[in-house]
Short mmCIF file of C-alpha atoms in Angstrom, two decimals:
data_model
loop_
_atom_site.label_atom_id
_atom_site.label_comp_id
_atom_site.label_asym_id
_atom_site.label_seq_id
_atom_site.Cartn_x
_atom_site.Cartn_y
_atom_site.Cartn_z
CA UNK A 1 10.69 -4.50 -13.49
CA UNK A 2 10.21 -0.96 -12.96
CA UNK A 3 11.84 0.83 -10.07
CA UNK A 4 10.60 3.26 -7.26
CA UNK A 5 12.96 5.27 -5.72
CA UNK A 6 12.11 7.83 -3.11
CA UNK A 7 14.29 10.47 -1.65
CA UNK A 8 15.38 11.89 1.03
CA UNK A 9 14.98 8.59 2.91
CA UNK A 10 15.23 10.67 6.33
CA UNK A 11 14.00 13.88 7.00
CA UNK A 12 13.69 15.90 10.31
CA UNK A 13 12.11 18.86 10.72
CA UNK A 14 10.98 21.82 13.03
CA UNK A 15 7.14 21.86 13.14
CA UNK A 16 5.97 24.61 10.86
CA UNK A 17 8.58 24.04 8.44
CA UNK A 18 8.24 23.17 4.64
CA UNK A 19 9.59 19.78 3.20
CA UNK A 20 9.26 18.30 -0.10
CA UNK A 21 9.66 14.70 -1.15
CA UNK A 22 10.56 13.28 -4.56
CA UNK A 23 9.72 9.70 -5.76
CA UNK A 24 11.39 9.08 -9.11
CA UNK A 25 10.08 5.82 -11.32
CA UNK A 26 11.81 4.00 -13.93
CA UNK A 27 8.98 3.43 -16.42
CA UNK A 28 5.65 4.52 -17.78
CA UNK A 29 2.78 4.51 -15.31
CA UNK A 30 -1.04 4.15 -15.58
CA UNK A 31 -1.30 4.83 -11.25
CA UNK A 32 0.66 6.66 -8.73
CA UNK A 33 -0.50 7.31 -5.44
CA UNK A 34 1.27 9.02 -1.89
CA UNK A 35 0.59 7.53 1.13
CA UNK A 36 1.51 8.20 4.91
CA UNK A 37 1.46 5.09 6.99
CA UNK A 38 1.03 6.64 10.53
CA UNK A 39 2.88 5.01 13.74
CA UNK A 40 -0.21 2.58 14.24
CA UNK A 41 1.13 1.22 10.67
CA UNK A 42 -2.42 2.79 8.77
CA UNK A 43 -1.84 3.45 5.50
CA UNK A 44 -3.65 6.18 4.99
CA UNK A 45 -4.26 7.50 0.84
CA UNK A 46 -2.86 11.15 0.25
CA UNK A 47 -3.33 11.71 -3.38
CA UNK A 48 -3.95 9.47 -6.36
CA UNK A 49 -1.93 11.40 -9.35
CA UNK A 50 -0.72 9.56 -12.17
CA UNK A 51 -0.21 13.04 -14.25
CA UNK A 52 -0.86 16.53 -12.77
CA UNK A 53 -1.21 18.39 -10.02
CA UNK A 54 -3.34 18.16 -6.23
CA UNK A 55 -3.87 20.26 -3.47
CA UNK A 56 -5.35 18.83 0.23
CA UNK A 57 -4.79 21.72 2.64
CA UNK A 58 -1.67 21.51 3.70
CA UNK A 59 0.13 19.62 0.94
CA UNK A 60 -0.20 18.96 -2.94
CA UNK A 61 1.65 16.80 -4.90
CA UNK A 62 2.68 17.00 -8.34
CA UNK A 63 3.42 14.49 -10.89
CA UNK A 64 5.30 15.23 -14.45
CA UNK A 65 4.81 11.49 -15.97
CA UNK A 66 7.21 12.26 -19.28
CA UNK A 67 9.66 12.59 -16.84
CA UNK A 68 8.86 10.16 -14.43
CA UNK A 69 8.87 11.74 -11.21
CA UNK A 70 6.49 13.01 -8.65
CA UNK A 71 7.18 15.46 -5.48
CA UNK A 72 4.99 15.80 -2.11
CA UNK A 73 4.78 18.84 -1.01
CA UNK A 74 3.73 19.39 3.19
CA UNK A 75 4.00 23.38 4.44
CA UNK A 76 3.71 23.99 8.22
CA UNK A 77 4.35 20.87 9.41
CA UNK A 78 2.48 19.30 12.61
CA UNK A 79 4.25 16.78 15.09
CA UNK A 80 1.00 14.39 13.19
CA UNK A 81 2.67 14.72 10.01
CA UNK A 82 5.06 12.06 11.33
CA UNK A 83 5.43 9.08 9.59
CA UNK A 84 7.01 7.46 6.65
CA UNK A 85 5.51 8.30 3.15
CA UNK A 86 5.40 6.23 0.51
CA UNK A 87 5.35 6.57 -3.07
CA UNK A 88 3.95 3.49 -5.43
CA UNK A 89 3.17 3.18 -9.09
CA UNK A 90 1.08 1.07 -11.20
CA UNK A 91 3.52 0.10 -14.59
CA UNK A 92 1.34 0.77 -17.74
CA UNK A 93 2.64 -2.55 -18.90
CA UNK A 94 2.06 -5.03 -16.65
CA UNK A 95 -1.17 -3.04 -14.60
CA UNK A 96 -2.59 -4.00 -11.93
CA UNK A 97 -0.16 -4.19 -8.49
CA UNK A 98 1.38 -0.63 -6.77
CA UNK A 99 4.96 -0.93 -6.65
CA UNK A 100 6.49 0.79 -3.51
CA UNK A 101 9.60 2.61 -3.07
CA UNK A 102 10.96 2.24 0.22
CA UNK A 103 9.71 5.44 1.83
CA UNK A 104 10.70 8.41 3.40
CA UNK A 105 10.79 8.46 7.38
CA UNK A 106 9.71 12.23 8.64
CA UNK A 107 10.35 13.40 11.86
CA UNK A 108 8.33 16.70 13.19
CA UNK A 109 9.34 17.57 16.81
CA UNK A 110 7.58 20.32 18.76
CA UNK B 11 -11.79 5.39 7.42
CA UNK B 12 -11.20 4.15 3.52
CA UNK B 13 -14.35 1.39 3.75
CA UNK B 14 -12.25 -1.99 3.62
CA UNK B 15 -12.65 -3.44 6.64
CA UNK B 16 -10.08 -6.19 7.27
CA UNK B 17 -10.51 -8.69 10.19
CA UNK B 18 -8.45 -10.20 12.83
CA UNK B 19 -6.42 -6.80 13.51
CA UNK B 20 -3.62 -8.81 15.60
CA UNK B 21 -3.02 -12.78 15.65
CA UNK B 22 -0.49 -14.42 17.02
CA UNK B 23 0.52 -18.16 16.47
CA UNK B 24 2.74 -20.83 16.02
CA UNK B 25 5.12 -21.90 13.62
CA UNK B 26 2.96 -24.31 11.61
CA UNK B 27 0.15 -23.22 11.97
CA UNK B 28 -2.46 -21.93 9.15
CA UNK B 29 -4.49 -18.83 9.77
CA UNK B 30 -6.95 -16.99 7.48
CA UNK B 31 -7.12 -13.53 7.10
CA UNK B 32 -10.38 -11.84 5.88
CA UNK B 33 -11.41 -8.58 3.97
CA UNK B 34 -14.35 -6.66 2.85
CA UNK B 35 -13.77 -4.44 0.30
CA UNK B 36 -15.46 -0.84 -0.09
CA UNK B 37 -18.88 -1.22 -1.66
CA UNK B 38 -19.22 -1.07 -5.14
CA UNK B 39 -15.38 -2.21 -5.63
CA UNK B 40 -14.90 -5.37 -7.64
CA UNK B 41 -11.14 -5.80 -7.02
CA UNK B 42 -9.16 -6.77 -4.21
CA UNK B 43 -5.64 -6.72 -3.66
CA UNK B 44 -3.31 -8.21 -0.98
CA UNK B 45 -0.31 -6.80 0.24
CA UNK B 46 2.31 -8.14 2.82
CA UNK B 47 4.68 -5.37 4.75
CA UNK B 48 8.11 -7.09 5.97
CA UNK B 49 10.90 -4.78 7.69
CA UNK B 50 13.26 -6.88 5.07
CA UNK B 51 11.07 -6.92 1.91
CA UNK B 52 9.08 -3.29 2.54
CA UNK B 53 5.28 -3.53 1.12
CA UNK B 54 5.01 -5.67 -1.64
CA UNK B 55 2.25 -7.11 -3.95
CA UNK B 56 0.78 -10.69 -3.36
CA UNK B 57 -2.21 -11.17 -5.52
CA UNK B 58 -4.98 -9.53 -6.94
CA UNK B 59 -8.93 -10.55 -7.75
CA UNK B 60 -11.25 -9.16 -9.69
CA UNK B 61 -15.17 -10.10 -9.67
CA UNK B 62 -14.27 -13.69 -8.17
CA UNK B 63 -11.19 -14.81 -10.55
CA UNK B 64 -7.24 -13.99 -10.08
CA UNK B 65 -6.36 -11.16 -11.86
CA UNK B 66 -2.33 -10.82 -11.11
CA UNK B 67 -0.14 -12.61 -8.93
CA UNK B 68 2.64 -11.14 -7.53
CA UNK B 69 5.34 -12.52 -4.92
CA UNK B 70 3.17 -15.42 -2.73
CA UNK B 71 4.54 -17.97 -1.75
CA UNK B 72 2.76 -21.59 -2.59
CA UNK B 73 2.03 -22.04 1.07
CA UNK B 74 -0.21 -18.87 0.83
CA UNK B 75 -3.83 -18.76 -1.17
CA UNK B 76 -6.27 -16.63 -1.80
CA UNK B 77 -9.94 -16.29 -2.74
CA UNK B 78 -12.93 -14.19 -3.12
CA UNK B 79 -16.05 -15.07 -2.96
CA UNK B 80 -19.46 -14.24 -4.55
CA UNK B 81 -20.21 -10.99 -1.94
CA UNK B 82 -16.77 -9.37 -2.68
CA UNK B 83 -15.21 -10.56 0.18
CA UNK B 84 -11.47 -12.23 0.27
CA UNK B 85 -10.08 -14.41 2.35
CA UNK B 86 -6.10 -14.88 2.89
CA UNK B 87 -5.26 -18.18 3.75
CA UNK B 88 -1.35 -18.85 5.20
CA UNK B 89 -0.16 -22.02 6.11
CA UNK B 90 2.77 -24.15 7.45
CA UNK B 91 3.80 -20.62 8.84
CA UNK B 92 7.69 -19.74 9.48
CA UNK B 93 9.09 -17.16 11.56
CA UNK B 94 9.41 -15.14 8.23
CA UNK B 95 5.87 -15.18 7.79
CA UNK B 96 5.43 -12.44 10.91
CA UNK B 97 4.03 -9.06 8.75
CA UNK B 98 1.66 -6.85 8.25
CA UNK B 99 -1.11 -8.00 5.75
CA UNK B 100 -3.35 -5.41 4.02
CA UNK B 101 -6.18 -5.55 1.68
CA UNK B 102 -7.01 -2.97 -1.05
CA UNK B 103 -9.65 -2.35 -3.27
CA UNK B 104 -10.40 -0.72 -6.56
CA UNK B 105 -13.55 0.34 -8.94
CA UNK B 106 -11.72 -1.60 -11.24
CA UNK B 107 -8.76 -3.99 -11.99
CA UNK B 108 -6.33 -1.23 -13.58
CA UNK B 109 -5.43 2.15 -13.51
CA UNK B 110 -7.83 3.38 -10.87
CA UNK B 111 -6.60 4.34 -7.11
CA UNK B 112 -6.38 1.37 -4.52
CA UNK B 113 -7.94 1.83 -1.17
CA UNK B 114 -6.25 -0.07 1.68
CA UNK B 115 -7.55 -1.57 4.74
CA UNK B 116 -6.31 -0.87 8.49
CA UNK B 117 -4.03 -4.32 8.15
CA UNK B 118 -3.70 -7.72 9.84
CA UNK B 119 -0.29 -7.47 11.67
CA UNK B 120 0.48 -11.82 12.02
CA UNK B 121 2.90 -12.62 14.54
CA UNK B 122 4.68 -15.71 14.35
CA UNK B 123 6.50 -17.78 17.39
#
């Protein structure tokens, strides 16, 4: 099956510093979507981006599909930024489920 | 707030047992997903339904089932629980059954002793 693999897996940070986070995928997608799941354990939808690229405020996200990868951007980071962030993908051949990588953990102290 | 509404938000039982979890997907959104977060498996797919059939299945186990019913709603049904079984559940839901962006509930975090 396809793979998700997201990197760095830790990341700690001074707020108001930039970060960016790469998820790279093993196969040909039809979804890909960022998430942050928040301490509470919400999962809360950043950006659905199978191809392209988004901007929400503070971050964007980009996603080059012919070569299978797609990076979060977040500039300034806030101490709320915390979190781990997950990439998952859709495979174009078998559809329908999000396949997660295993996340990146971000730290933002004060 | 994404709109899917998933209810208990906490239950805790016994090894055993069988519990049902429930979601309401946004409005207008014919497919539902489940999902089941482990600390040893990470977030991974269970099974998917579209307008009242399965669509997809994905990793459940045969002591879990699923439905959804004529309103849209789905119901997660988990039985003979095991200590394994303690995780947090989400429902998603999508326009449609592929290609389209899932939105996921606040979760059902099941605590088994």
């Amino acid at each position: 099956g396809i793979q998700v693999e997201q990197s760095p897996p830790d990341l700690i940070l001074q707020e108001g510093a930039n970060s960016t986070l790469r998820c790279n995928f093993s196969d040909s997608v039809n979804n890909l979507q960022w998430f942050h799941q928040n301490p509470w354990g919400q999962l809360i939808n950043l950006f659905y981006i199978p191809s392209g690229t988004k901007q929400n405020g503070r971050l964007s996200a980009t996603t080059v599909a012919t070569e299978r990868y797609s990076l979060l951007y977040i500039s300034s980071s806030q101490t709320t930024d915390s979190g781990v962030y997950f990439c998952a993908v859709a495979p174009n051949q078998a559809g329908t489920a999000l396949i997660f990588g295993k996340g990146t953990t971000l730290s933002v102290s004060s | 707030d994404s709109g899917v509404t998933q209810t208990p938000k906490h239950l805790i039982t016994a090894t055993g047992q069988r519990v049902t979890l429930r979601c309401s997907p946004r409005s207008g959104d014919l497919s539902v997903y489940w999902y089941q977060q482990s600390l040893d498996q990470g977030l991974q797919f269970l099974i998917q339904y579209y307008n009242g059939e399965e669509r997809a299945k994905g990793n459940i186990l045969e002591r879990f089932s699923a439905q959804q019913f004529p309103d849209l709603h789905s119901e997660l049904n988990l039985s003979s629980l095991e200590l394994g079984d303690s995780a947090l559940y989400f429902c998603a839901s999508s326009v449609a059954p592929t290609g389209y962006e899932q939105y996921f509930g606040p979760g059902t975090r099941l605590t088994v002793t």
